[in-house]
């Protein structure tokens, strides 16, 4: 418990690093100028996150390098800040070129609607950031103990409400940017702030937040952003076609550690309804409440979800109302009916078009017979609209004129990418995190395992006549939850090489968490285990019932311990043998 009356515990080391950093400067400028080592110091490794970057090594090479007595193949990942996932065609072209010239060379679209570069060598970091700056992109606050990339639905041409919500998301993103000039000094050679105006982090203070903080804006009926998994969520309330305000949700978060019951995924609570102009004051109050009351003594207990779980939602609501001077009105009714991105060609009310392109795991790279990176570069070179990165790691080419449509169609067809959207409902809804070889926390494969996992389940789904059914399957390489696996109808969470914890029964719409079925299982055994369940689902389900709802209703009774018996099939608890 982190209450005011609890005995004081020492602050975690990160707090000291932040305090001593002089607003996120630390020794970064000097360390990145020194290319005699591929690494930065341990303190800098923490600080660079606020600048959008992580130190990593190529885990595929670890063993061989160790055997050869060589050091690890170190490099950095850089994440772009991109509120609502909006990038212009000019920005796309620059990011593509930077990835080719200075990075791995893939571009990776993330589950929070932005780009990641991998394989950035230390000496290339500054040119990379300067290259992004040329097209007004940066990586400030893309990682670190601050408000991260703010999510919002795509396709704003479809309704004025979507554009207004994007503007509100962008507004909060801008408002919550750290005020420090450290990024500009270190990467963009801006003059040092010394002797001039003192820098004040008006909202964050000099130690920023206890932990990362995430915000998303949702526009019903789509919950594409998984709003209930966010620290702070705004759900648009639309009446008579107009945006009248938002329901505010707080305290969602997904990360946990295997076997540590004090860590858990949690869905957000709803605080109530506010008017549109109250978005930033409420967000400020939510964030500063967490700043002042979040647990700075234990990073595994430092997210807002634990502050709320410990102190209660009523305490939290009163604190936010008192800080903001705003009283929440009762929440308005909300109905979500989908999470899936729109794929293929869709015409907007103004006559323009967008094309939703499915991109498995968001990886943009050229492979033999699959030149995704080249195709998107060719499209960017002629495109006059935007690109919108979706929360499901896909991309929407948005604002296409009728005149340009045939050209874009021709590029997609030339590279065979018009077939990307012709896939099973399972594949179109699948997500995976990056995991190996770059993620230092991965316990198992994820992105690289996903195609095979999908193929195996597609065989079963085909036999059951369920190819078109939208079923969410999400895989992560560890329990941190980067592909939001605890909100998947079928969730695989890496446990060890080739082994996953299997979770079942979340609602397709992201409104109910799934439950642990097996703490450690191979993919093949999971396919065997789920085959009879999928077949029964095909014949027994209620009209319109989703796979997750069926599992929750029939296979995972709420009041009983769940039993997974070998690989012979899932046995509903009421019929399970005593163990
Ligand atoms: Fe994540 C850490 C990748 C979305 C929860 N995440 C990481 C790191 C940086 C690993 C590390 O700390 O060394 C991963 C880098 C891998 C790599 O090689 O690129 C990583 N997270 C990702 C991305 C790229 C996954 C993807 O395949 O798209 C997503 C980037 C989002 C972005 O653009 O900002 C990503 N991470 C998420 C999400 C989903 C979301 O935010 O909607 C979650 C769960 C939601 C949540 O935060 O509760 C998530 N990532 C974590 C956690 C656990 C945090 C926690 O407090 O529980 C960690 C570990 C940590 O922070 O200590 C982590
Ligand atoms: Fe890495 Fe784990 Fe996140 Fe996957 S879920 S990217 S393995 S931290």
XYZ file of C-alpha atoms and ligand atoms in Angstrom:
650
model
C 0.000 0.000 0.000
C 1.186 3.472 -0.754
C -0.717 5.689 1.633
C 0.392 8.838 3.372
C 0.449 6.985 6.693
C 2.709 4.166 5.457
C 6.257 4.152 6.830
C 8.544 6.015 4.420
C 10.415 3.713 2.073
C 13.494 4.736 0.091
C 12.842 6.116 -3.364
C 13.891 3.982 -6.317
C 17.175 4.825 -8.045
C 15.374 6.325 -11.057
C 14.085 9.128 -8.844
C 17.634 10.133 -7.942
C 18.658 9.988 -11.592
C 15.796 12.268 -12.599
C 16.524 14.711 -9.756
C 20.204 14.952 -10.614
C 19.640 15.198 -14.365
C 19.013 18.951 -14.550
C 15.759 18.422 -16.379
C 16.755 15.358 -18.392
C 20.162 16.564 -19.541
C 22.426 14.398 -17.424
C 25.630 13.604 -19.265
C 23.884 12.664 -22.507
C 25.497 15.224 -24.778
C 29.020 14.136 -23.854
C 28.202 10.433 -23.852
C 26.626 10.462 -27.311
C 29.593 12.445 -28.628
C 31.898 9.651 -27.442
C 31.715 6.887 -30.023
C 34.669 4.967 -28.593
C 32.048 2.836 -26.842
C 28.695 1.738 -28.294
C 27.072 2.122 -24.871
C 25.895 4.816 -22.527
C 26.251 4.707 -18.726
C 23.641 3.045 -16.513
C 22.176 6.399 -15.426
C 22.027 7.652 -18.987
C 20.332 4.425 -20.033
C 17.390 5.506 -17.887
C 17.456 9.171 -18.944
C 17.529 8.510 -22.694
C 14.037 7.047 -22.447
C 12.652 10.567 -21.963
C 14.292 11.397 -25.302
C 12.463 8.483 -26.950
C 15.245 5.936 -27.073
C 16.266 2.634 -25.461
C 19.621 0.925 -25.444
C 19.329 -2.630 -26.799
C 21.436 -5.411 -28.226
C 20.824 -7.942 -30.979
C 19.824 -10.985 -28.956
C 20.191 -13.277 -31.972
C 23.899 -12.594 -31.871
C 24.421 -12.794 -28.098
C 25.530 -16.390 -27.836
C 27.930 -16.363 -30.788
C 29.480 -13.087 -29.669
C 29.882 -14.414 -26.136
C 31.547 -17.573 -27.429
C 33.885 -15.447 -29.527
C 34.711 -13.378 -26.432
C 33.224 -10.253 -28.031
C 30.861 -7.691 -26.534
C 27.173 -7.672 -27.377
C 25.980 -6.051 -30.610
C 24.638 -2.871 -29.022
C 22.375 -0.398 -30.727
C 19.402 1.820 -29.889
C 15.695 1.849 -30.636
C 14.146 5.259 -31.293
C 10.406 5.924 -31.026
C 8.759 8.891 -32.733
C 6.153 11.062 -30.989
C 3.143 11.069 -33.262
C -0.166 12.019 -31.616
C -3.086 10.204 -33.228
C -0.639 8.457 -35.571
C -0.725 11.254 -38.145
C 2.223 11.614 -40.548
C 2.372 13.574 -43.786
C 3.637 12.018 -47.009
C 6.747 14.217 -46.805
C 7.408 12.940 -43.283
C 6.939 9.355 -44.439
C 9.556 9.786 -47.142
C 12.072 11.185 -44.682
C 11.442 8.464 -42.085
C 11.809 5.822 -44.797
C 15.131 7.270 -45.900
C 16.428 7.632 -42.342
C 15.526 3.995 -41.647
C 17.382 2.918 -44.766
C 20.454 5.082 -44.226
C 20.873 5.007 -40.443
C 18.903 2.095 -38.995
C 18.060 -1.589 -39.270
C 16.481 -0.689 -42.039
C 12.871 -1.556 -41.204
C 10.278 0.838 -39.885
C 8.038 -0.609 -37.192
C 4.527 0.646 -36.489
C 3.609 0.326 -32.820
C 0.462 -0.464 -30.864
C 0.351 3.212 -29.860
C 0.262 4.522 -33.425
C 3.817 5.551 -33.994
C 7.065 4.537 -35.713
C 10.058 2.843 -34.183
C 13.536 2.674 -35.646
C 15.729 -0.208 -34.538
C 19.465 -0.862 -34.845
C 20.523 2.778 -34.451
C 24.232 2.956 -33.689
C 25.233 5.514 -31.099
C 26.943 7.765 -33.612
C 23.856 7.764 -35.820
C 21.443 8.942 -33.131
C 22.081 12.644 -33.587
C 21.805 12.588 -37.414
C 18.646 10.513 -37.078
C 17.000 12.958 -34.680
C 18.173 15.916 -36.755
C 16.749 14.262 -39.878
C 13.395 13.871 -38.161
C 13.532 17.490 -37.044
C 13.798 18.587 -40.688
C 10.198 17.434 -41.125
C 9.084 18.658 -37.702
C 9.084 15.270 -36.038
C 10.665 14.466 -32.700
C 10.911 11.725 -30.127
C 10.408 13.849 -27.003
C 8.386 11.985 -24.370
C 7.873 8.987 -26.651
C 9.208 6.961 -23.712
C 10.023 7.824 -20.058
C 8.007 8.792 -16.979
C 5.755 11.241 -18.780
C 2.552 11.307 -20.811
C 3.337 9.080 -23.789
C 2.129 9.153 -27.378
C -1.538 10.123 -27.236
C -3.810 7.805 -29.173
C -6.842 8.799 -31.241
C -8.941 7.182 -33.952
C -7.911 7.561 -37.580
C -9.815 8.576 -40.726
C -10.784 12.127 -39.712
C -12.272 12.785 -43.152
C -15.110 10.473 -42.230
C -16.747 12.928 -39.855
C -16.045 16.324 -38.309
C -16.218 14.607 -34.897
C -13.181 12.451 -35.693
C -11.193 15.545 -36.667
C -12.290 17.373 -33.493
C -11.274 14.410 -31.358
C -7.912 14.275 -33.116
C -7.468 17.991 -32.349
C -8.297 17.404 -28.676
C -5.816 14.503 -28.530
C -3.156 16.642 -30.183
C -4.016 19.497 -27.810
C -3.411 17.332 -24.741
C -0.264 15.899 -26.278
C 1.112 19.411 -26.849
C 0.015 20.585 -23.394
C 1.736 17.665 -21.689
C 5.103 17.987 -23.411
C 7.965 18.461 -20.966
C 9.109 22.080 -20.935
C 12.823 21.288 -20.661
C 15.010 22.341 -23.602
C 17.300 19.361 -22.956
C 16.256 17.590 -26.178
C 16.967 20.677 -28.294
C 20.339 21.242 -26.668
C 21.519 17.648 -26.878
C 20.302 16.647 -30.317
C 19.632 19.878 -32.189
C 22.617 21.915 -30.977
C 20.456 24.577 -29.416
C 22.293 26.933 -27.049
C 22.445 25.782 -23.444
C 19.844 27.196 -21.125
C 22.254 28.710 -18.645
C 21.965 32.058 -16.990
C 18.762 32.755 -18.894
C 15.211 32.191 -17.790
C 15.043 29.386 -15.229
C 13.354 26.335 -16.652
C 10.216 25.282 -14.844
C 8.402 22.031 -15.456
C 5.103 23.559 -14.516
C 3.117 20.334 -14.638
C 5.665 17.577 -14.089
C 8.039 19.123 -11.570
C 11.696 18.206 -11.693
C 11.163 14.490 -11.027
C 8.446 14.032 -13.646
C 6.026 11.162 -13.009
C 6.602 8.030 -10.930
C 6.157 5.994 -14.100
C 4.895 6.100 -17.699
C 1.420 7.558 -18.268
C -0.806 6.777 -21.254
C -3.799 8.558 -22.754
C -6.209 7.565 -25.504
C -9.270 9.125 -27.066
C -11.982 6.756 -28.339
C -14.868 7.506 -30.671
C -17.698 4.983 -30.253
C -18.779 2.699 -31.760
C -15.068 1.853 -32.249
C -12.831 0.978 -29.324
C -9.811 0.602 -31.603
C -7.624 2.388 -29.052
C -8.494 -0.049 -26.221
C -9.513 2.891 -24.084
C -9.999 0.857 -20.897
C -6.338 -0.168 -20.911
C -5.152 3.430 -20.594
C -4.141 5.461 -17.540
C -6.439 8.180 -18.875
C -9.184 7.723 -21.445
C -11.587 10.090 -23.127
C -14.625 8.509 -24.757
C -16.318 10.889 -27.175
C -19.997 11.464 -26.544
C -21.774 12.271 -29.759
C -25.327 13.568 -29.729
C -27.227 14.550 -32.884
C -24.003 14.044 -34.815
C -22.110 16.544 -32.640
C -19.274 16.057 -30.154
C -20.752 17.244 -26.850
C -18.000 16.115 -24.508
C -16.286 13.043 -23.103
C -16.694 10.324 -20.552
C -13.417 10.202 -18.613
C -11.828 6.893 -17.623
C -8.813 6.389 -15.369
C -6.602 3.648 -14.006
C -6.265 1.173 -16.839
C -2.945 -0.584 -17.384
C -1.835 -4.001 -18.490
C 1.707 -4.825 -17.434
C 2.318 -7.521 -14.840
C 5.048 -9.957 -13.849
C 4.562 -13.725 -14.015
C 3.958 -15.139 -10.546
C 3.806 -11.737 -8.794
C 0.233 -11.284 -7.652
C 0.907 -7.725 -6.579
C 1.132 -6.834 -10.257
C -1.915 -7.173 -12.471
C -3.668 -5.891 -15.564
C -6.531 -3.576 -14.698
C -9.345 -2.012 -16.668
C -10.083 1.664 -16.162
C -12.924 3.065 -14.040
C -15.247 5.720 -15.416
C -15.184 9.035 -13.523
C -18.023 10.768 -15.342
C -18.800 13.170 -18.159
C -17.085 16.486 -18.936
C -17.445 19.172 -21.596
C -14.953 19.317 -24.428
C -13.141 22.408 -23.145
C -12.437 20.606 -19.874
C -10.164 17.979 -21.462
C -6.859 19.594 -20.544
C -7.827 20.794 -17.031
C -9.065 17.303 -16.163
C -6.021 15.629 -17.706
C -3.778 18.027 -15.774
C -5.551 17.141 -12.523
C -5.398 13.388 -13.195
C -1.731 13.538 -14.088
C -0.709 15.711 -11.144
C -2.668 13.553 -8.708
C -0.637 10.614 -9.925
C 2.527 12.757 -9.834
C 1.930 13.516 -6.155
C 0.486 10.205 -4.956
C 1.996 7.555 -7.246
C 4.446 5.156 -5.634
C 8.017 6.331 -6.192
C 9.448 3.572 -4.023
C 8.617 0.628 -6.277
C 8.512 0.849 -10.072
C 6.421 -2.296 -10.252
C 3.754 -0.527 -8.230
C 4.117 2.957 -9.639
C 1.447 3.170 -12.330
C -1.796 5.056 -11.805
C -3.746 1.782 -11.714
C -2.089 0.893 -8.402
C -2.668 4.358 -6.919
C -6.370 3.958 -7.680
C -6.523 0.303 -6.624
C -4.923 1.238 -3.286
C -6.793 4.436 -2.485
C -10.110 3.827 -4.186
C -11.791 5.510 -7.119
C -13.928 7.792 -4.930
C -10.834 9.283 -3.301
C -9.266 9.731 -6.724
C -12.345 11.371 -8.208
C -12.615 13.822 -5.296
C -8.941 14.720 -5.684
C -9.331 15.370 -9.424
C -12.475 17.447 -8.872
C -10.781 19.485 -6.171
C -7.653 20.113 -8.256
C -9.525 20.993 -11.435
C -12.480 22.803 -9.892
C -14.675 20.705 -12.202
C -17.455 18.431 -10.984
C -18.030 15.369 -13.107
C -21.526 14.953 -14.509
C -22.900 11.411 -14.627
C -21.279 9.374 -17.388
C -23.327 9.190 -20.585
C -24.209 5.826 -22.165
C -21.531 4.388 -24.438
C -21.841 1.499 -26.887
C -18.819 -0.051 -28.558
C -19.392 -2.468 -31.426
C -15.934 -2.973 -32.925
C -12.194 -2.670 -32.474
C -11.144 -3.608 -36.000
C -9.538 -1.188 -38.422
C -11.322 -0.578 -41.692
C -9.430 -2.303 -44.479
C -9.474 -1.605 -48.200
C -11.022 1.346 -50.027
C -13.539 3.526 -48.231
C -15.054 6.709 -49.629
C -15.405 9.687 -47.289
C -18.467 11.954 -47.232
C -16.450 14.667 -49.015
C -15.801 12.289 -51.948
C -12.151 11.612 -51.084
C -10.968 8.101 -50.242
C -8.855 6.283 -47.741
C -7.197 2.923 -48.044
C -6.744 0.829 -44.928
C -3.759 -1.457 -45.355
C -3.336 -4.434 -43.071
C 0.273 -4.830 -41.965
C 1.014 -7.865 -39.832
C 2.751 -6.691 -36.617
C 3.338 -3.281 -38.199
C 6.669 -4.303 -39.722
C 7.564 -2.277 -42.813
C 10.433 -3.875 -44.647
C 11.205 -5.314 -48.065
C 11.363 -9.096 -48.266
C 11.650 -11.331 -51.309
C 8.284 -11.126 -53.084
C 6.885 -8.653 -50.531
C 8.186 -5.134 -51.052
C 6.084 -3.288 -48.481
C 8.669 -0.619 -47.727
C 9.228 0.207 -51.399
C 5.498 0.251 -52.130
C 4.722 2.664 -49.296
C 7.635 4.873 -50.369
C 6.273 4.982 -53.912
C 2.833 5.863 -52.567
C 4.275 8.576 -50.306
C 6.064 10.083 -53.308
C 2.750 10.784 -55.091
C 0.346 11.037 -52.158
C -1.138 14.428 -51.340
C -2.951 13.384 -48.157
C -1.710 11.889 -44.893
C -0.783 8.540 -43.452
C -2.549 7.520 -40.274
C -1.014 4.808 -38.122
C -3.648 2.773 -36.338
C -3.664 1.318 -32.799
C -3.571 -2.133 -34.404
C -0.204 -1.572 -36.105
C -1.823 -0.954 -39.495
C -1.640 2.072 -41.763
C -4.358 4.098 -43.426
C -3.489 6.092 -46.506
C -5.881 8.943 -45.981
C -7.244 11.844 -48.018
C -6.807 10.239 -51.449
C -8.442 12.143 -54.289
C -10.483 10.240 -56.857
C -7.864 11.237 -59.440
C -5.010 9.732 -57.387
C -6.873 6.533 -56.480
C -5.984 4.574 -59.634
C -2.284 5.399 -59.208
C -2.254 4.155 -55.627
C -4.226 1.081 -56.633
C -1.644 0.372 -59.320
C 1.280 0.635 -56.877
C -0.414 -1.709 -54.404
C -1.171 -4.206 -57.187
C 2.346 -3.980 -58.656
C 3.794 -5.074 -55.318
C 1.039 -7.591 -54.614
C -0.056 -5.665 -51.535
C -3.678 -5.440 -52.607
C -3.891 -8.996 -51.244
C -2.786 -8.028 -47.709
C -6.361 -7.272 -46.698
C -7.659 -10.600 -48.005
C -7.038 -12.547 -44.845
C -8.906 -14.435 -42.152
C -10.780 -12.510 -39.477
C -8.219 -13.877 -37.042
C -5.251 -12.504 -39.007
C -6.860 -9.107 -39.574
C -7.357 -8.735 -35.824
C -4.047 -10.176 -34.612
C -1.420 -8.157 -32.778
C 2.041 -8.989 -31.571
C 4.729 -7.045 -29.790
C 8.281 -6.708 -31.114
C 10.004 -9.115 -28.672
C 13.095 -10.870 -30.075
C 15.650 -10.002 -31.254
C 15.605 -6.372 -30.060
C 13.548 -6.299 -26.866
C 15.741 -6.885 -23.843
C 12.758 -8.094 -21.784
C 11.460 -10.793 -24.153
C 11.166 -14.279 -22.673
C 9.807 -15.806 -25.894
C 9.292 -14.983 -29.559
C 6.312 -12.857 -30.509
C 6.390 -10.962 -33.816
C 8.463 -13.670 -35.475
C 6.192 -16.408 -34.105
C 2.905 -14.770 -35.059
C 2.623 -15.891 -38.721
C 3.058 -19.536 -37.744
C 0.624 -19.240 -34.823
C -1.987 -17.734 -37.116
C -1.528 -20.396 -39.784
C -2.048 -23.142 -37.203
C -5.221 -21.598 -35.827
C -6.508 -20.761 -39.314
C -6.462 -24.464 -40.169
C -8.741 -25.148 -37.193
C -10.965 -22.166 -37.927
C -11.328 -23.203 -41.569
C -12.444 -26.671 -40.496
C -14.989 -25.075 -38.184
C -16.223 -22.701 -40.901
C -15.052 -19.646 -38.983
C -12.556 -18.095 -41.403
C -14.392 -14.785 -41.650
C -15.084 -14.442 -37.924
C -13.326 -11.566 -36.218
C -11.453 -13.168 -33.320
C -8.745 -11.276 -31.489
C -5.502 -13.145 -30.883
C -2.580 -11.257 -29.412
C 0.920 -12.409 -28.573
C 3.618 -10.868 -26.437
C 7.089 -12.073 -25.597
C 6.687 -11.289 -21.884
C 3.979 -10.225 -19.423
C 4.513 -6.477 -19.878
C 1.595 -6.526 -22.277
C 2.813 -4.370 -25.171
C 0.317 -5.870 -27.664
C -2.437 -5.615 -25.018
C -2.764 -9.421 -24.794
C -4.971 -9.383 -21.688
C -7.694 -7.816 -23.791
C -7.510 -10.536 -26.439
C -10.023 -13.330 -26.817
C -6.956 -15.573 -27.171
C -3.864 -14.175 -25.465
C -0.382 -15.701 -25.534
C 2.104 -14.212 -23.085
C 5.718 -15.325 -23.344
C 7.015 -17.385 -20.430
C 10.187 -19.024 -21.756
C 11.529 -19.945 -25.195
C 8.644 -21.742 -26.962
C 6.360 -21.477 -23.912
C 3.484 -19.104 -23.294
C 0.884 -18.423 -20.643
C -2.476 -18.852 -22.367
C -5.340 -16.488 -21.581
C -8.913 -16.778 -22.845
C -12.212 -15.004 -22.733
C -11.712 -11.252 -22.990
C -14.525 -9.477 -24.729
C -13.753 -8.736 -28.361
C -14.588 -5.095 -27.651
C -11.893 -4.506 -25.050
C -14.321 -4.197 -22.150
C -13.421 -7.346 -20.168
C -10.026 -8.850 -19.360
C -9.278 -12.474 -20.210
C -8.323 -15.141 -17.680
C -5.377 -17.441 -17.290
C -6.026 -20.901 -18.690
C -2.570 -22.382 -18.745
C 0.519 -20.867 -17.103
C 2.904 -22.439 -19.589
C 2.041 -24.158 -22.838
C 3.552 -24.608 -26.283
C 1.722 -23.222 -29.280
C 1.083 -26.717 -30.644
C -0.434 -27.837 -27.357
C -2.522 -24.690 -27.209
C -3.863 -25.402 -30.689
C -4.777 -28.937 -29.561
C -6.347 -27.581 -26.403
C -8.440 -24.996 -28.205
C -9.480 -27.066 -31.228
C -12.510 -28.659 -29.517
C -13.461 -25.323 -27.981
C -13.397 -23.625 -31.374
C -15.467 -26.443 -32.887
C -18.024 -26.270 -30.092
C -18.138 -22.499 -30.417
C -18.987 -22.868 -34.109
C -22.038 -24.982 -33.358
C -23.133 -23.888 -29.882
C -22.692 -20.153 -29.774
C -25.609 -17.797 -29.302
C -26.562 -15.591 -32.199
C -23.870 -12.936 -32.683
C -21.831 -14.217 -29.756
C -18.093 -13.581 -30.019
C -15.469 -16.215 -29.223
C -14.370 -14.405 -26.075
C -17.922 -14.068 -24.793
C -18.563 -17.745 -25.516
C -15.447 -18.780 -23.606
C -16.391 -16.499 -20.742
C -19.949 -17.858 -20.624
C -19.407 -21.553 -21.272
C -15.785 -22.492 -20.849
C -14.711 -20.198 -18.038
C -17.533 -19.983 -15.476
C -16.996 -16.930 -13.315
C -17.513 -18.740 -10.025
C -15.229 -21.699 -10.602
C -11.579 -22.486 -10.913
C -10.684 -23.224 -14.457
C -9.145 -26.506 -15.406
C -7.052 -27.171 -18.458
C -6.585 -30.906 -18.663
C -3.467 -31.882 -20.562
C -3.980 -31.238 -24.239
C -7.096 -33.356 -24.470
C -9.351 -30.353 -24.409
C -10.638 -27.667 -22.143
C -13.053 -28.960 -19.578
C -15.613 -26.535 -18.252
C -15.104 -26.194 -14.530
C -18.445 -27.754 -13.670
C -17.370 -30.956 -15.426
C -13.741 -30.902 -14.410
C -12.222 -33.659 -12.359
C -11.158 -32.764 -8.843
C -7.496 -31.832 -8.647
Fe 5.788 -1.642 -24.275
C 8.544 -1.898 -22.356
C 7.650 -2.119 -26.989
C 3.171 -0.683 -26.120
C 3.705 -2.093 -21.570
N 7.785 -1.886 -24.590
C 8.764 -1.924 -23.659
C 10.158 -1.948 -24.303
C 10.624 -0.519 -24.417
C 11.191 -2.874 -23.607
C 12.103 -2.307 -22.559
O 11.626 -1.662 -21.603
O 13.295 -2.552 -22.655
C 9.775 -2.558 -25.661
C 10.712 -2.220 -26.825
C 10.782 -3.395 -27.778
C 11.486 -3.105 -29.040
O 12.530 -3.758 -29.302
O 11.042 -2.276 -29.821
C 8.333 -2.154 -25.768
N 5.531 -1.337 -26.176
C 6.382 -1.679 -27.172
C 5.744 -1.543 -28.533
C 6.718 -1.091 -29.611
C 5.079 -2.872 -28.892
C 4.695 -3.046 -30.333
O 5.029 -4.097 -30.857
O 4.026 -2.193 -30.913
C 4.635 -0.531 -28.190
C 5.085 0.891 -28.319
C 4.009 1.845 -27.998
C 4.327 3.276 -28.287
O 4.345 3.630 -29.459
O 4.492 4.052 -27.347
C 4.397 -0.852 -26.719
N 3.822 -1.355 -23.887
C 2.875 -1.065 -24.828
C 1.567 -1.270 -24.288
C 0.258 -1.115 -25.046
C -0.269 0.290 -24.982
O 0.352 1.181 -24.397
O -1.368 0.506 -25.492
C 1.730 -1.699 -22.984
C 0.606 -2.142 -22.014
C -0.168 -1.025 -21.481
C 0.433 -0.495 -20.237
O 1.380 0.294 -20.315
O -0.009 -0.883 -19.146
C 3.153 -1.730 -22.735
N 6.104 -1.898 -22.258
C 5.119 -2.116 -21.334
C 5.730 -2.375 -20.057
C 4.979 -2.649 -18.729
C 4.618 -1.349 -18.115
C 3.904 -1.449 -16.812
O 3.921 -0.464 -16.075
O 3.297 -2.443 -16.495
C 7.127 -2.331 -20.264
C 8.237 -2.561 -19.223
C 8.465 -1.367 -18.362
O 7.941 -0.273 -18.566
O 9.208 -1.546 -17.402
C 7.320 -2.046 -21.653
Fe 9.287 -6.665 -25.045
Fe 7.613 -7.803 -23.368
Fe 6.924 -5.542 -24.574
Fe 7.033 -7.747 -25.959
S 5.648 -7.378 -24.237
S 7.946 -5.779 -26.574
S 8.700 -8.835 -25.032
S 8.561 -5.765 -23.124
